[in-house]
CSV table of C-alpha atoms in Angstrom, one decimal:
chain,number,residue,atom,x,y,z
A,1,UNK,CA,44.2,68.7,86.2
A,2,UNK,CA,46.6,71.4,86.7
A,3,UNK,CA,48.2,70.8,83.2
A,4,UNK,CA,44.7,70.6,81.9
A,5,UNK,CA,43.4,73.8,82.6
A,6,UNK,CA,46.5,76.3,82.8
A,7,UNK,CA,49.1,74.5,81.0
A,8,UNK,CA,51.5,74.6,84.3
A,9,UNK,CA,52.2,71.5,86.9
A,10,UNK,CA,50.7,74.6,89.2
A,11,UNK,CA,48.4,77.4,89.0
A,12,UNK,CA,50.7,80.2,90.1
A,13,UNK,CA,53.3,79.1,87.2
A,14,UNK,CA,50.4,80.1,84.8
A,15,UNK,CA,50.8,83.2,82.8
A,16,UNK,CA,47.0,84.1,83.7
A,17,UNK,CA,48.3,83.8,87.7
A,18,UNK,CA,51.3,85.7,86.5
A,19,UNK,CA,49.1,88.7,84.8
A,20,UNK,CA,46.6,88.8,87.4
A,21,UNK,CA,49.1,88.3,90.8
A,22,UNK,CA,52.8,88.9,89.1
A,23,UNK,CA,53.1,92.4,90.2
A,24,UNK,CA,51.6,92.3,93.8
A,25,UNK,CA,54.1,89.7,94.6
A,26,UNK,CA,57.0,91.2,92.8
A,27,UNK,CA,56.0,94.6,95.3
A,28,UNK,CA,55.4,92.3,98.1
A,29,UNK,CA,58.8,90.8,97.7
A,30,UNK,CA,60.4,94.2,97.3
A,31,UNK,CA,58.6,95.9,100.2
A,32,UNK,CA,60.3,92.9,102.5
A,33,UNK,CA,63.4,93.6,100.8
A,34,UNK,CA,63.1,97.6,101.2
A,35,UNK,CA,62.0,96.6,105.1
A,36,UNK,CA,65.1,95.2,105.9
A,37,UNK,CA,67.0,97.6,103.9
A,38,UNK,CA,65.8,100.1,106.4
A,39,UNK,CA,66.7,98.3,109.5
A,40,UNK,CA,70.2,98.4,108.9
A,41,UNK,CA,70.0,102.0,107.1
A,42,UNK,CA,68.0,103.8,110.2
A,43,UNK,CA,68.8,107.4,108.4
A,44,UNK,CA,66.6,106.3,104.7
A,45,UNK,CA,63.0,107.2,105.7
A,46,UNK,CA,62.1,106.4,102.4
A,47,UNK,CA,62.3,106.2,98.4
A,48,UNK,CA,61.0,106.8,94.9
A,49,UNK,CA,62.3,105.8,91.5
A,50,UNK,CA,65.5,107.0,92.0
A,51,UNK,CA,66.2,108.5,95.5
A,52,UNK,CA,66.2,107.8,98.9
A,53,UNK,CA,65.1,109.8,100.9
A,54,UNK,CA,67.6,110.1,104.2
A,55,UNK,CA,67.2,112.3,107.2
A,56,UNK,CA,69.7,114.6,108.3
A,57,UNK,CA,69.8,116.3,111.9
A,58,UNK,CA,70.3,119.5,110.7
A,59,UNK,CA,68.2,119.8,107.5
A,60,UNK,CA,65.6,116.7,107.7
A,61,UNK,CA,64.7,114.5,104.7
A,62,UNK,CA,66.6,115.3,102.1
A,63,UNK,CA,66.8,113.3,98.5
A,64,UNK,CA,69.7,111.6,97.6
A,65,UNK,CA,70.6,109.5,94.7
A,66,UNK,CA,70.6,106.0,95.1
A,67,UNK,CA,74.0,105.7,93.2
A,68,UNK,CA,75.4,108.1,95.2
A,69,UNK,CA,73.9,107.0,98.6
A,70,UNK,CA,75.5,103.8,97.8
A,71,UNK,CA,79.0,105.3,97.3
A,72,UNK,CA,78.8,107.3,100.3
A,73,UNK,CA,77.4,104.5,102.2
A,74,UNK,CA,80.6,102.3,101.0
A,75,UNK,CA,83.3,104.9,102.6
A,76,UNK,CA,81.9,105.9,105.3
A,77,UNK,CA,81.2,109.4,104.2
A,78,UNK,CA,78.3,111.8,105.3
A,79,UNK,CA,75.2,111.2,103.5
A,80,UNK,CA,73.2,114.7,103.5
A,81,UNK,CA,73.6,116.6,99.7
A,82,UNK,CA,73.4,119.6,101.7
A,83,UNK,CA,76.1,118.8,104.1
A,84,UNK,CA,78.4,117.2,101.8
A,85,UNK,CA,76.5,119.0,98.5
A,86,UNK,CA,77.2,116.6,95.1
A,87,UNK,CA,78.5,118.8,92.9
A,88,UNK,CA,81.7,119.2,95.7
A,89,UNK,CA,84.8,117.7,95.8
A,90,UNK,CA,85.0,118.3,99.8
A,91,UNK,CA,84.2,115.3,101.7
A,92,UNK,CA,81.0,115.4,104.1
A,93,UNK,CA,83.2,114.8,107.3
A,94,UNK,CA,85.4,117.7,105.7
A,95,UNK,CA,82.3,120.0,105.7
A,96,UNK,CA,81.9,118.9,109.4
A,97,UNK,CA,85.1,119.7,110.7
A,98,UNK,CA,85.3,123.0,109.5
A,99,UNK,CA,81.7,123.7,111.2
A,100,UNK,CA,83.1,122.3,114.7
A,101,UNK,CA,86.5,124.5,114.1
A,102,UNK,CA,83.8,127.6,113.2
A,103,UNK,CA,82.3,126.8,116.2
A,104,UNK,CA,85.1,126.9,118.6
A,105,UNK,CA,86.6,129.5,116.8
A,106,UNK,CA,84.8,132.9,115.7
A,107,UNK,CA,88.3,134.4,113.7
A,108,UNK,CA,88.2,134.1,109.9
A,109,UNK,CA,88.1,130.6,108.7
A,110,UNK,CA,88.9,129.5,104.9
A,111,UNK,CA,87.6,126.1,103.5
A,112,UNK,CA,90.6,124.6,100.3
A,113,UNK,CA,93.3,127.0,100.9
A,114,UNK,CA,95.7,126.6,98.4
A,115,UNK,CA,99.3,126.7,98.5
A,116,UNK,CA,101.7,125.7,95.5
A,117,UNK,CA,98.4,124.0,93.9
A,118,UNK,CA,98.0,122.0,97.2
A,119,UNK,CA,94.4,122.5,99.2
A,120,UNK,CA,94.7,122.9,102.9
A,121,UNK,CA,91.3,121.8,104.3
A,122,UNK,CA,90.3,124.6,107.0
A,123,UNK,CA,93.2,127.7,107.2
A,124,UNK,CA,92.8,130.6,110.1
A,125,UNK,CA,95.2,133.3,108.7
A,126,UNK,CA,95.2,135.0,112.1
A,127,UNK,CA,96.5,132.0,113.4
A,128,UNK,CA,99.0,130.3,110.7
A,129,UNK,CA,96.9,127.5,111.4
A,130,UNK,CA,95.9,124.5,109.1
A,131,UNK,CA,93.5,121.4,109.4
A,132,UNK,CA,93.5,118.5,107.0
A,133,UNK,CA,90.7,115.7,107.2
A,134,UNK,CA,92.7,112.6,106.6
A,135,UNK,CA,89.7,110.0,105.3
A,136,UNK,CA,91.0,106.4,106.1
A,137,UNK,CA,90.2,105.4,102.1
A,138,UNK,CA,91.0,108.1,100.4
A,139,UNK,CA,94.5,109.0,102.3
A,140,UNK,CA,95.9,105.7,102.4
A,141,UNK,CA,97.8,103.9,99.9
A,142,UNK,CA,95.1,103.0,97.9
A,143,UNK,CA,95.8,106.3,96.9
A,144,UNK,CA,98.4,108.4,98.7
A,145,UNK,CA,102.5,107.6,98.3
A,146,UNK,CA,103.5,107.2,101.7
A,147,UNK,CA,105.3,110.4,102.4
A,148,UNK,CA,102.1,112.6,101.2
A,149,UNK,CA,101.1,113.5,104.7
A,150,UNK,CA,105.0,114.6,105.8
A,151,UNK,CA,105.0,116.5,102.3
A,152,UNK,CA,101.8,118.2,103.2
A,153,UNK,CA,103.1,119.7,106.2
A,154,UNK,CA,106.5,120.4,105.1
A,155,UNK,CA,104.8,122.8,102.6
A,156,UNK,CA,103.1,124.1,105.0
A,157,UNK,CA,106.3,125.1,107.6
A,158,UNK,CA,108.0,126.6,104.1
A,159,UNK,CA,105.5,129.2,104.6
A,160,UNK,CA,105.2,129.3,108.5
A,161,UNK,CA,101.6,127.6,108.6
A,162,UNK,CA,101.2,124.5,111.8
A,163,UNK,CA,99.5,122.0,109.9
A,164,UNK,CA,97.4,119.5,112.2
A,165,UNK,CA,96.3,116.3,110.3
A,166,UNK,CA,92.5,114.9,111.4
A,167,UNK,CA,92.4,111.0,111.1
A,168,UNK,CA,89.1,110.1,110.3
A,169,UNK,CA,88.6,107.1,112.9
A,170,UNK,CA,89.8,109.9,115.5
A,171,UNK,CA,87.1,111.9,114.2
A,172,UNK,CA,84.5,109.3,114.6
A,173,UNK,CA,86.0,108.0,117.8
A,174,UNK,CA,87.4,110.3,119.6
A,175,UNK,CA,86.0,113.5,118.8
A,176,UNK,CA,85.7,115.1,122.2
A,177,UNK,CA,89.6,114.9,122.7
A,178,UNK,CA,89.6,116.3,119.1
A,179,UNK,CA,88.1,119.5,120.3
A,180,UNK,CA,89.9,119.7,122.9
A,181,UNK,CA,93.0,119.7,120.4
A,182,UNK,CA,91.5,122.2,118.5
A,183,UNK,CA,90.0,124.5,121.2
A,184,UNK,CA,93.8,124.2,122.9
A,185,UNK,CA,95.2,125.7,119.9
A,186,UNK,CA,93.1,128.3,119.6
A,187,UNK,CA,93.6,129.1,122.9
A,188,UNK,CA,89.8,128.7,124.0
A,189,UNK,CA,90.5,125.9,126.8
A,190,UNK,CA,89.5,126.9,130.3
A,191,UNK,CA,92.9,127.7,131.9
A,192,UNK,CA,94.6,126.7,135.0
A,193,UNK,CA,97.6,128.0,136.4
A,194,UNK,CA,99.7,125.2,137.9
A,195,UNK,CA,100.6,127.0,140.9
A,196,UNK,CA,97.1,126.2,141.9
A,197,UNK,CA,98.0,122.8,141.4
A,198,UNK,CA,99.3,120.1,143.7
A,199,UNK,CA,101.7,117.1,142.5
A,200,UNK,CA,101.0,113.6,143.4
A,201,UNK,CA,102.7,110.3,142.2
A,202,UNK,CA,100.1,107.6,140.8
A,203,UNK,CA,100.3,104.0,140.9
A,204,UNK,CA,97.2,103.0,140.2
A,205,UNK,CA,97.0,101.6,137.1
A,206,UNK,CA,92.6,102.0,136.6
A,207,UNK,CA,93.4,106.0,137.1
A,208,UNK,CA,96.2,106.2,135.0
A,209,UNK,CA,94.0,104.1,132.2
A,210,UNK,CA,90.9,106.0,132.4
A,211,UNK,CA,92.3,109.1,132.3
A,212,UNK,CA,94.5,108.6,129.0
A,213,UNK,CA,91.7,107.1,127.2
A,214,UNK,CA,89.6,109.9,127.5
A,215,UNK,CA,92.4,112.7,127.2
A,216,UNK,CA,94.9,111.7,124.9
A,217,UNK,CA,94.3,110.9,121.3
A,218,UNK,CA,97.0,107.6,121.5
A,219,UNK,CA,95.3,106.6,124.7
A,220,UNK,CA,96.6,104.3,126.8
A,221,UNK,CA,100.2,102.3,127.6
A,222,UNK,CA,101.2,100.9,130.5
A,223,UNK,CA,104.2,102.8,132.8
A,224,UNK,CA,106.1,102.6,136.3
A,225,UNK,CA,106.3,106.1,136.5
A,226,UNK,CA,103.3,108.6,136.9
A,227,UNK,CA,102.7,112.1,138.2
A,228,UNK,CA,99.5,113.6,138.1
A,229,UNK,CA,98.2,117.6,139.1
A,230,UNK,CA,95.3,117.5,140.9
A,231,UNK,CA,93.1,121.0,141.3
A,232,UNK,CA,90.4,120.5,143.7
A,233,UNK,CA,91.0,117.4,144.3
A,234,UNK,CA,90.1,116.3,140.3
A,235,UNK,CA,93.0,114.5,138.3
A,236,UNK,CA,93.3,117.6,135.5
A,237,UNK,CA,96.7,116.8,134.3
A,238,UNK,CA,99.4,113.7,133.7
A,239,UNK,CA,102.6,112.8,132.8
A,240,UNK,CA,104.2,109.3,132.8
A,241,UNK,CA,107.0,107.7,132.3
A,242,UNK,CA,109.2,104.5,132.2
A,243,UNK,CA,113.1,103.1,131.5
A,244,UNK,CA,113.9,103.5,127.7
A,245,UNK,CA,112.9,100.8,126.0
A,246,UNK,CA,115.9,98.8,124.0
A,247,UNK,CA,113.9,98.6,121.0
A,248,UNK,CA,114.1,102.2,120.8
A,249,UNK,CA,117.9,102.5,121.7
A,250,UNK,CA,120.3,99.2,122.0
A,251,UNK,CA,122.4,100.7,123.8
A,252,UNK,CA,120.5,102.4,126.7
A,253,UNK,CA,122.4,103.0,129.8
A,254,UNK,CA,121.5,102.7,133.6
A,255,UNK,CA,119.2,106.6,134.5
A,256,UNK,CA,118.0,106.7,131.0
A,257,UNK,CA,114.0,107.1,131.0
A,258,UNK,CA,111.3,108.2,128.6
A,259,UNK,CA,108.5,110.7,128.6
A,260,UNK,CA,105.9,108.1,127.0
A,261,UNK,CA,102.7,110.2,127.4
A,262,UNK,CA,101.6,113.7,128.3
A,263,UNK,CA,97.7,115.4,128.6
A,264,UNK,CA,95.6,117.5,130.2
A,265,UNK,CA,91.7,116.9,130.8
A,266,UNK,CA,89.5,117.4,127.7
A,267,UNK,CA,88.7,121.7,127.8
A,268,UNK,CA,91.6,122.3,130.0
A,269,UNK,CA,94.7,123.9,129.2
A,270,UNK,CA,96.9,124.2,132.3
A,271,UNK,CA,99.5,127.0,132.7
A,272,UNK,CA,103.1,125.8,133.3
A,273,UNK,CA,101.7,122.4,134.1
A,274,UNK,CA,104.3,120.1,131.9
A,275,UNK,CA,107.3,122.1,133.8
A,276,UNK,CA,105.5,121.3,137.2
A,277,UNK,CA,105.4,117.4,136.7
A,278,UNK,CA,108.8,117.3,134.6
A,279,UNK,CA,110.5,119.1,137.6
A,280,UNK,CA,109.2,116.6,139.7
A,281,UNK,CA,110.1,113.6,137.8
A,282,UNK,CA,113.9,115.3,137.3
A,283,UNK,CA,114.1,116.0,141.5
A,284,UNK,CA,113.0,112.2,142.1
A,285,UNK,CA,114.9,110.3,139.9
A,286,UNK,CA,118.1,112.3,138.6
A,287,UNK,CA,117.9,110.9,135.2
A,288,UNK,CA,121.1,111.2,133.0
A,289,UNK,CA,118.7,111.2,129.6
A,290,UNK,CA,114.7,111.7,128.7
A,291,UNK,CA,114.2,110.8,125.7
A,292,UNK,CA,110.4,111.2,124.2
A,293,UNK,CA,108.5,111.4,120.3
A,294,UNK,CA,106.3,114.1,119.1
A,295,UNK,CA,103.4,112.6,116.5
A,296,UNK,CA,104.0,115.2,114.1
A,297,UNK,CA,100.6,114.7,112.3
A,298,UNK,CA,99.2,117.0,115.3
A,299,UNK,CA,101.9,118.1,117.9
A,300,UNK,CA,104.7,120.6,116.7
A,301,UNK,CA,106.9,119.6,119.4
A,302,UNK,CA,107.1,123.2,121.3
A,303,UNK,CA,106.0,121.4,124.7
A,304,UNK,CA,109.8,119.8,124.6
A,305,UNK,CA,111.1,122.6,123.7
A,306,UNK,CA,110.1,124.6,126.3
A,307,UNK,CA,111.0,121.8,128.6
A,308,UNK,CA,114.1,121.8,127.3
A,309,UNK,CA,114.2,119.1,125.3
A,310,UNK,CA,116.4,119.2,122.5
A,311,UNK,CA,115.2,117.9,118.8
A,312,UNK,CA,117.1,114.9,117.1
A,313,UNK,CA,116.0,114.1,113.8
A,314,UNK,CA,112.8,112.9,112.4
A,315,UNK,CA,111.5,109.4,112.1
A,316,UNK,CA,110.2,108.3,108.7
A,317,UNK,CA,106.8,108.2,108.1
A,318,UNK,CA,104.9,105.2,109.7
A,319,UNK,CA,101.7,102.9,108.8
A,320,UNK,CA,98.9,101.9,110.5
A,321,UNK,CA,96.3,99.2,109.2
A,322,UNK,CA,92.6,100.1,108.2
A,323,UNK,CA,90.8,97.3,109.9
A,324,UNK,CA,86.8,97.8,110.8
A,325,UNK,CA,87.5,101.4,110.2
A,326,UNK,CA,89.9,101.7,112.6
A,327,UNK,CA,93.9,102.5,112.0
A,328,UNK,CA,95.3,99.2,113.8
A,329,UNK,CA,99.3,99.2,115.1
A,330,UNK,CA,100.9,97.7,112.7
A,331,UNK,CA,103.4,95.9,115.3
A,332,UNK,CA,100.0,93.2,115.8
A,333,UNK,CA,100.4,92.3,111.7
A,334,UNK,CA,104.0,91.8,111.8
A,335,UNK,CA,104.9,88.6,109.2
A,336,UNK,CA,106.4,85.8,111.9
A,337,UNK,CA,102.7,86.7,114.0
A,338,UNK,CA,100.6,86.4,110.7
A,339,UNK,CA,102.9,83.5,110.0
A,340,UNK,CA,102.5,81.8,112.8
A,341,UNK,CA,98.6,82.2,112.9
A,342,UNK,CA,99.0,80.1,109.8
A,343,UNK,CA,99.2,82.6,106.8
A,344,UNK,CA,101.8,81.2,103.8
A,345,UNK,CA,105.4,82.1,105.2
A,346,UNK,CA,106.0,82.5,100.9
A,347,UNK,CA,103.8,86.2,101.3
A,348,UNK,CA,105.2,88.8,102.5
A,349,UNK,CA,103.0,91.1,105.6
A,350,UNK,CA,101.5,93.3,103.3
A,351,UNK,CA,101.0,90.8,100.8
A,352,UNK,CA,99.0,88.4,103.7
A,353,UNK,CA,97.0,92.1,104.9
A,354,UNK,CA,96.2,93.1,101.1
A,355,UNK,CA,94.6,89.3,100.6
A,356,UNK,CA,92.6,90.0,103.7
A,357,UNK,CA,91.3,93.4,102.3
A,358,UNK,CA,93.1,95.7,104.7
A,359,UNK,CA,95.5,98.2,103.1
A,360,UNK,CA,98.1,100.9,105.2
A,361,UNK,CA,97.5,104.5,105.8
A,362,UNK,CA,101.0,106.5,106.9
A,363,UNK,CA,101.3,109.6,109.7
A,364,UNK,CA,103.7,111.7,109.1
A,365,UNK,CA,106.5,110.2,111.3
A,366,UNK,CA,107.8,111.7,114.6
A,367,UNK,CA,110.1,114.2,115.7
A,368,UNK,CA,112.4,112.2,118.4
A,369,UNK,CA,113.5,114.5,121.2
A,370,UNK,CA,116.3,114.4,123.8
A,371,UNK,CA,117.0,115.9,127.5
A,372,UNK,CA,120.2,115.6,128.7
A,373,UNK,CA,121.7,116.8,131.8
């Protein structure tokens, strides 16, 4: 009957169900599709022809481009056009970092300072001080040589500018111990003065945990050795430490120790408090040689100095792996683990890590420092 009257095995495969129904069910279908769209997009609020329309905190609905919603929804960058505007070469997460610094700081700030045709992200001339936004995509070596970050701030010491690198999963992550960074350099942090302080040994390992995941930016790793200040009775500052390790040195001696992590709580900047704990460590345990790194992507190493520590060269520059966002240690990728997880022994690591779609992204090494008595 069906093939009588419209020509079709079924009605809705006729071209007279198609003209009268066709387009309701093609909108249908795309209003389910533009549903879902929106549960995993929560900032589009809508669309027309050729934007969405996503809301922004600080200036509401704004239109954006679906092309270019799509590019910025596929590296993780801000979506606002008035944050990050199009026409700009400066990443959205850029644009936000220099408000936070602007915010901390009220001195004159500069956005793409150049130097020798090189841009440094956010500049404070009253304070020789640099910032560079480090995007996970964009500065790894997708496409960045591997010594582009050390270059950067080697540029920037020829002409007596500190040059502190922002990793963008830091940013994301961590971004209350970024501001501490940044308030600390600027010398906005609430001080206290260490004499106000009172030493204590730790050996619990939840406080020493807790405390370096929310303070310092490499977090935590397990030590013997702890000392804490307390003020009031509140844990504000830390320093621990452990026997040096014979990956680092082969031929480490008996009263050799390192300095594995130092910090003091997020806002805080406490006066003479590294001397304090280092004293302590030195009456305790008499050690014959400290040794200890300085990430030089955000630390200039004048703490050691000033502990007198003595500086010893400079490490190459070093790769992490972008995986979920996130720079991973490349020491968990090594070949014989991926090997041995039952990857092809033929590949080499980064072969193996490329066919997985993870790629490296490089610091800018470390300055090794050395106490000696």
């Amino acid at each position: 009957t069906s093939l009588t009257k419209w020509g079709t095995e079924h009605f809705r495969q006729s071209e007279e169900w198609k003209n009268e129904n066709g387009d309701k069910e093609k909108q249908k279908r795309k209003d389910t599709i533009f549903k879902h769209f929106l549960e995993k997009n929560p900032n589009v609020v809508g669309q027309d022809n050729e934007n969405f329309i996503v809301n922004c905190s600080v200036h509401g609905d704004i239109k954006l481009l679906k092309a270019i919603f799509s590019n910025r929804k596929i590296i993780g960058t801000e979506l606002c056009a008035k944050c990050n505007p199009v026409e700009s070469n400066i990443s959205g997460k850029e644009v936000l970092l220099s408000k936070l610094i602007g915010e901390i700081y009220d001195g004159e700030l500069i956005n793409s300072y150049k130097i020798e045709r090189k841009e440094i992200d956010v500049f404070l001339p009253e304070l020789n001080l640099g910032f560079e936004f480090n995007g996970l995509r964009w500065h790894s070596e997708l496409f960045k040589n591997k010594n582009y970050h050390l270059d950067k701030t080697k540029l920037c010491n020829k002409y007596g500018i500190r040059l502190i690198h922002i990793f963008e999963d830091d940013f994301d992550n961590k971004l209350e111990i970024v501001k501490s960074i940044i308030s600390n350099v600027v010398q906005k942090s609430e001080k206290i003065y260490a004499r106000k302080t009172i030493v204590k040994k730790i050996n619990k390992k939840d406080i020493i945990k807790e405390f370096l995941i929310k303070n310092h930016l490499q977090g935590f790793v397990n030590t013997n050795i702890n000392y804490g200040l307390y003020y009031n009775d509140e844990l504000v500052s830390l320093m621990t430490f452990m026997k040096t390790r014979k990956v680092l040195d082969k031929n480490v001696k008996e009263g050799e120790y390192e300095l594995i992590r130092f910090c003091n709580k997020i806002g805080m900047s406490v006066i003479g408090g590294a001397s304090k704990l280092f004293k302590s460590f030195l009456i305790d345990y008499q050690p014959k040689k400290v040794l200890s790194y300085c990430d030089i992507s955000w630390a200039n190493g004048g703490l050691y100095k000033k502990l007198g520590f003595k500086g010893d060269g400079i490490t190459p520059p070093n790769y992490s792996y972008v995986i979920n966002k996130i720079r991973e240690n490349r020491i968990n990728y090594q070949k014989h683990k991926l090997v041995k997880r039952g990857f092809d022994i033929n590949l080499t690591e980064s072969e193996i890590m490329n066919g997985l779609g993870y790629y490296r992204i490089y610091n800018c090494g470390n300055e090794k420092f050395i106490y000696s008595i």
